[in-house]
Short mmCIF file of C-alpha atoms in Angstrom, two decimals:
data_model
loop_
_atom_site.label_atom_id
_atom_site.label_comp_id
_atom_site.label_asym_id
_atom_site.label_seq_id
_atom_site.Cartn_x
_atom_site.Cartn_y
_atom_site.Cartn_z
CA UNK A 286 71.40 124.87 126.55
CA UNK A 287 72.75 125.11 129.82
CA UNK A 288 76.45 124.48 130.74
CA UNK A 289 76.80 120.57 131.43
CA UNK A 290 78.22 120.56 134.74
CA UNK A 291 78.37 116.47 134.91
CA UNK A 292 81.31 114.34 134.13
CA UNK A 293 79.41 112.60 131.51
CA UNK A 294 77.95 114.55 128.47
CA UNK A 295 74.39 113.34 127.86
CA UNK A 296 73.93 112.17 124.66
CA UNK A 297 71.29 114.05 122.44
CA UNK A 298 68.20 111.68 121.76
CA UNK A 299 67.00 111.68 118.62
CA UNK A 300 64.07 112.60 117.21
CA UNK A 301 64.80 116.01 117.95
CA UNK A 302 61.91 117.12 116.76
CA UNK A 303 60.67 115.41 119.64
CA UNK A 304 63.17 116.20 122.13
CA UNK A 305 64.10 119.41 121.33
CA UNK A 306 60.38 120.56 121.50
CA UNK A 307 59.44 121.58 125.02
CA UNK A 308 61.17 120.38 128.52
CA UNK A 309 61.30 117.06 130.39
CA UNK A 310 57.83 116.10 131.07
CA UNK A 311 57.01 112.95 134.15
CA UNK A 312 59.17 110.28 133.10
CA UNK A 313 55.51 108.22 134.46
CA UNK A 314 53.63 109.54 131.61
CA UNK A 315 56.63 109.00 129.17
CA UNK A 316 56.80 105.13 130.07
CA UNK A 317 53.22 105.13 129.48
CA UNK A 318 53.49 106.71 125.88
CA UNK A 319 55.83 103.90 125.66
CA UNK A 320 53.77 100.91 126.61
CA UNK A 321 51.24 102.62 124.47
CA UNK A 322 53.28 102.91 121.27
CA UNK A 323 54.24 98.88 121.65
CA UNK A 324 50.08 98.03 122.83
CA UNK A 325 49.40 99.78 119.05
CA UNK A 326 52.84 97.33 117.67
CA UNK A 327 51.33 94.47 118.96
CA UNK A 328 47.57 94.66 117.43
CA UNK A 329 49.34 95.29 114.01
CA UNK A 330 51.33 92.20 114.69
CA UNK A 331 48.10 90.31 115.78
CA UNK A 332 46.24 91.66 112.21
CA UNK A 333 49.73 90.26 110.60
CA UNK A 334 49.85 87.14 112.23
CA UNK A 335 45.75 86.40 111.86
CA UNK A 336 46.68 87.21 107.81
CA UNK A 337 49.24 84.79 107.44
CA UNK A 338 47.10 82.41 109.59
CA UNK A 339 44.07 82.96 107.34
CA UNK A 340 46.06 82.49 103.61
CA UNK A 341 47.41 79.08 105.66
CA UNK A 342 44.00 77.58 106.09
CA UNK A 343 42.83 79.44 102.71
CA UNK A 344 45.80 77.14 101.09
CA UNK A 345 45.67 74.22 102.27
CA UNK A 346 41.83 73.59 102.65
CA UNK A 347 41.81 74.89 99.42
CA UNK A 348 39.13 77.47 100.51
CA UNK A 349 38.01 80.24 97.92
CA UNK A 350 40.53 82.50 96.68
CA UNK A 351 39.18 85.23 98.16
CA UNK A 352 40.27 84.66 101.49
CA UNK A 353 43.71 85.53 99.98
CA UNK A 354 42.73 88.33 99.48
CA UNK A 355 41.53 89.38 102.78
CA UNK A 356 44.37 87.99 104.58
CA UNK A 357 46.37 90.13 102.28
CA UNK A 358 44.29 93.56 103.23
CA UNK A 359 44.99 92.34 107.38
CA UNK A 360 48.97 92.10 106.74
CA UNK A 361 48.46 95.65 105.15
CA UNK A 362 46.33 96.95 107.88
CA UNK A 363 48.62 95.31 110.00
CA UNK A 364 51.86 97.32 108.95
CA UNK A 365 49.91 100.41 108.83
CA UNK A 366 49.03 100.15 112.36
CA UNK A 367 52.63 99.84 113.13
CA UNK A 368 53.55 102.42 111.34
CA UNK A 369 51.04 104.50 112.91
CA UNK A 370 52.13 103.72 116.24
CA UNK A 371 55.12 105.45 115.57
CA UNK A 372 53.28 108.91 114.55
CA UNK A 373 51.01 108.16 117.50
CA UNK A 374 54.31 108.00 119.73
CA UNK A 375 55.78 111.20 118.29
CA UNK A 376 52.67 113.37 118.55
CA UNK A 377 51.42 112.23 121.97
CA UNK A 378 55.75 112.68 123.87
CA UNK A 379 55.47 116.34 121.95
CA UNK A 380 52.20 116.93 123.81
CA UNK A 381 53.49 116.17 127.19
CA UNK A 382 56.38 117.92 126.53
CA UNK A 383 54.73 121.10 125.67
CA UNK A 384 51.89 120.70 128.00
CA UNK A 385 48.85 120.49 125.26
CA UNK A 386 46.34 118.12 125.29
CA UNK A 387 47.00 114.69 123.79
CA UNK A 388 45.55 114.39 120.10
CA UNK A 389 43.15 111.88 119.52
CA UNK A 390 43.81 108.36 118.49
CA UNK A 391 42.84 108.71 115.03
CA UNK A 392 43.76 104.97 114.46
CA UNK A 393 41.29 103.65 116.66
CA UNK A 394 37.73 104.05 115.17
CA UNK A 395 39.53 103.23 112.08
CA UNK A 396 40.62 99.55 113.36
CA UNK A 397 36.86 99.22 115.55
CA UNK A 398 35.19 100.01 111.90
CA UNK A 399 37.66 97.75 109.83
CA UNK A 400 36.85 94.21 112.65
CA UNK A 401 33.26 95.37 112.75
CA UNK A 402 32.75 95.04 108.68
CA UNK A 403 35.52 92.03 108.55
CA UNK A 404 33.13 90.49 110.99
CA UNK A 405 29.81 91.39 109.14
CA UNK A 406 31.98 89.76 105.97
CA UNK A 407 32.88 86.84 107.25
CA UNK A 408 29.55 85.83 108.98
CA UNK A 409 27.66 86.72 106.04
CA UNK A 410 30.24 84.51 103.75
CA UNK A 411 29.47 81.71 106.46
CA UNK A 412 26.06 81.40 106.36
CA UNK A 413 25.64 81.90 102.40
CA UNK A 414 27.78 78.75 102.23
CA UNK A 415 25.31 76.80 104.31
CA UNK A 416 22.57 78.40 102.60
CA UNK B 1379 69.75 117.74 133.68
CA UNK B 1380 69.40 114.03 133.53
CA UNK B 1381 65.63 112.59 134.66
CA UNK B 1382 65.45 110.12 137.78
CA UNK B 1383 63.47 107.78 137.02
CA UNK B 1384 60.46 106.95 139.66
CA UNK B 1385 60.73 104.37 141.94
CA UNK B 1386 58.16 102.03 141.39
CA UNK B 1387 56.65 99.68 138.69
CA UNK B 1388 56.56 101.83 135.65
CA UNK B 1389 60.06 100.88 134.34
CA UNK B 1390 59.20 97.17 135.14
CA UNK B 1391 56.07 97.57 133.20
CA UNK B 1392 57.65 99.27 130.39
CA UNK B 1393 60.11 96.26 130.32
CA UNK B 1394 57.42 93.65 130.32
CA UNK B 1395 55.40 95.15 127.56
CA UNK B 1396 58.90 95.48 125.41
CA UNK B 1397 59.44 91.73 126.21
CA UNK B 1398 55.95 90.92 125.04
CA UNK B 1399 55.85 93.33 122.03
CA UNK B 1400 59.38 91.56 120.84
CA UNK B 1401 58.12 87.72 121.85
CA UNK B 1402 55.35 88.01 119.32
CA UNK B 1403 56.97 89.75 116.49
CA UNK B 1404 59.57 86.69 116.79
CA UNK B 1405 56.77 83.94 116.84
CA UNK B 1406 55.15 85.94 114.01
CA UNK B 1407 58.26 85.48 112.21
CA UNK B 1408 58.42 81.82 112.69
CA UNK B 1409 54.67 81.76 112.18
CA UNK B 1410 55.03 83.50 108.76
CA UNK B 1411 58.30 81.57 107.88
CA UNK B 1412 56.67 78.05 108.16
CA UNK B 1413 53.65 79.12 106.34
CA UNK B 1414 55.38 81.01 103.45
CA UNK B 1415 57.45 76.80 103.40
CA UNK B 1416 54.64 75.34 103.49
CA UNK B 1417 52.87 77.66 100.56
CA UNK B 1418 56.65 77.27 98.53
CA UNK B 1419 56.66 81.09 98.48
CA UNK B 1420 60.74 80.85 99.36
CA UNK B 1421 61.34 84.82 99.26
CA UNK B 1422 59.17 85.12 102.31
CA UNK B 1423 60.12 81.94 104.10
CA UNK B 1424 63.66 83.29 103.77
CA UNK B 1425 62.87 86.67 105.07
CA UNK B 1426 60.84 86.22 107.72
CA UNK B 1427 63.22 83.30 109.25
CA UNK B 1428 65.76 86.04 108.22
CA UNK B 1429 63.60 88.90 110.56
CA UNK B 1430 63.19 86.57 113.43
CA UNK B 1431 66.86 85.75 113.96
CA UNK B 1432 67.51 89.53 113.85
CA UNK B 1433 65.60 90.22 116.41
CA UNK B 1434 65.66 87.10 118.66
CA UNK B 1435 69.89 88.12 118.44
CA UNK B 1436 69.19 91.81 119.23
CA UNK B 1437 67.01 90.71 122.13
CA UNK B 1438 69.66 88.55 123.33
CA UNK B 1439 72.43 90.92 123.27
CA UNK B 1440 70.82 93.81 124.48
CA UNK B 1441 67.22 94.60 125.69
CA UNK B 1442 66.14 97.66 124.80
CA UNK B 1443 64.90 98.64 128.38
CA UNK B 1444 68.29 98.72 128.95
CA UNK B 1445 67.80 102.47 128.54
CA UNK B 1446 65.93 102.89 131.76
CA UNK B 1447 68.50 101.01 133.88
CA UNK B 1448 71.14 104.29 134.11
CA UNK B 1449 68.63 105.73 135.70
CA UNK B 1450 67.81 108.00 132.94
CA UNK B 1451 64.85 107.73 130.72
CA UNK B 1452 66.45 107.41 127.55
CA UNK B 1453 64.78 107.80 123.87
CA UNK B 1454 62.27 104.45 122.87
CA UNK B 1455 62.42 105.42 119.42
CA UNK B 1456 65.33 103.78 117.73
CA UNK B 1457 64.49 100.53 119.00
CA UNK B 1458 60.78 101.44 117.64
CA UNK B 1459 61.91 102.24 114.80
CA UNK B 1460 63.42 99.03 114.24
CA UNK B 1461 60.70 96.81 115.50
CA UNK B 1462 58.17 98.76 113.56
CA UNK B 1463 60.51 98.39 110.46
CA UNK B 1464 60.30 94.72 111.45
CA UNK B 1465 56.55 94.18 111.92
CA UNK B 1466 55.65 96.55 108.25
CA UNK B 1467 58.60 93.64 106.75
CA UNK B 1468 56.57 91.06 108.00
CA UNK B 1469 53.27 92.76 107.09
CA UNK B 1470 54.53 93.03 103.57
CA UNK B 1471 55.85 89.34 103.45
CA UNK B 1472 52.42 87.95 104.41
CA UNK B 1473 50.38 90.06 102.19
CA UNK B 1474 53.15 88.59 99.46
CA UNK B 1475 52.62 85.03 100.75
CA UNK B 1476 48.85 85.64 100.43
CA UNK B 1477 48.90 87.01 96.59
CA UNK B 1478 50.77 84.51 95.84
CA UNK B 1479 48.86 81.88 96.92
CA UNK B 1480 45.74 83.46 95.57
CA UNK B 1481 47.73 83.45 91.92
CA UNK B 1482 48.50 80.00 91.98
CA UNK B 1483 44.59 78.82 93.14
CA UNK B 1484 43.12 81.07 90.18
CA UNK B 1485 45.56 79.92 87.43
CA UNK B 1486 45.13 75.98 88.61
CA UNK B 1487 41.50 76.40 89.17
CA UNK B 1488 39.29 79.60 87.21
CA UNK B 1489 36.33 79.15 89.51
CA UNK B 1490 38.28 79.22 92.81
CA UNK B 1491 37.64 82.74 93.53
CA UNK B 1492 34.46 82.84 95.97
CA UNK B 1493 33.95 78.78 95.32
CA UNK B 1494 30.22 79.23 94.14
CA UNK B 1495 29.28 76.39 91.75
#
């Protein structure tokens, strides 16, 4: 490490196994990690807040149980895409710091799969009860 | 050798989508706290009022872009941490709500389950 020739010492920022991979890449392409890493937050949130919405109605409409029961698999899904944004975050700022190519968001045909079938479920569930 | 950050919108961006990413996990606390009253599932109603006061005082006091304005680019991830720590609380609450409710409907009702017949 070189000698810190500024009146301030910089503080180390953590992870290092992050930061101590590699050297400074374009603070651009950092931000965008960033935004990316909160865009990934946000559609758990949205898969949390649509389960919580969904075991409302399934409550108080009294509606069959088993709507509990998906809204309880989105609130999972939706904390695993959270957490996942945080791996995605890691993995991608150790890329541009060493200069390799950016791994592949594994999360995503995972969550296109998972709204295509809960789609496919749920219109098949409403048109069996008007059947 | 501290980073300059860029001129330019990127920080303002990265500010925005922090302010948006922390709006909604506070609204899906209060979202999740009035449901989990409503359902009389008080753990959950407790903690998720509980997780939205956190962070609505944390966003209040300092905002986590905050990191950008020395002019350094600082490290996202303790704040990330946190929020994701926040949202997987709130993921776990609902699910909870949900079971919950689903327990109560089968032991009131047997044939609540798919509502055939």
């Amino acid at each position: 490490m070189p000698a810190d020739d500024d009146a301030r010492p910089e503080p180390r920022r953590r992870p290092s196994s992050v930061y101590g991979v590699g050297s400074e890449p374009d603070a651009r392409f950092s931000l965008a990690n960033e935004r990316t890493a909160l865009a990934w937050v946000r559609t758990g949130l949205g898969l949390v807040a649509g389960g919580v919405a969904l075991t409302s109605f399934a409550t108080f409409a009294e509606l069959p149980v088993m709507l509990d029961v998906v809204a309880a698999v989105a609130c999972l899904a939706g904390a695993g895409l959270a957490l996942y944004s945080l791996r995605a975050w890691s993995r991608n700022e150790v890329a541009l710091r060493t200069g390799l190519p950016l791994p592949a968001p594994s999360a995503l045909p995972v969550l296109v799969v998972g709204v295509v079938v809960m789609g496919i479920l749920i219109a098949g569930y409403a048109v069996s009860t008007i059947l | 050798m501290p980073v300059i950050v860029p001129d330019g919108a990127q920080p303002e961006r990265t500010a925005l989508a922090w302010q948006r990413t922390l709006l909604g996990v506070v609204l899906g606390a209060l979202l999740l706290a009035m449901t989990a009253a409503r359902a009389g599932v008080p753990a959950a109603t407790v903690g998720a009022a509980a997780l939205g006061v956190y962070v609505t005082v944390r966003m209040v006091l300092r905002s986590p872009a905050a990191t950008l304005r020395r002019g350094t680019v600082g490290s996202p991830w303790p704040v990330l941490r946190r929020v994701v720590g926040v949202v997987v609380a709130l993921g776990v609450l609902g699910a909870a709500t949900a079971v919950v409710g689903a327990v109560r409907a089968l032991s009131s009702t047997p044939g609540a389950l798919t509502g055939v017949g």
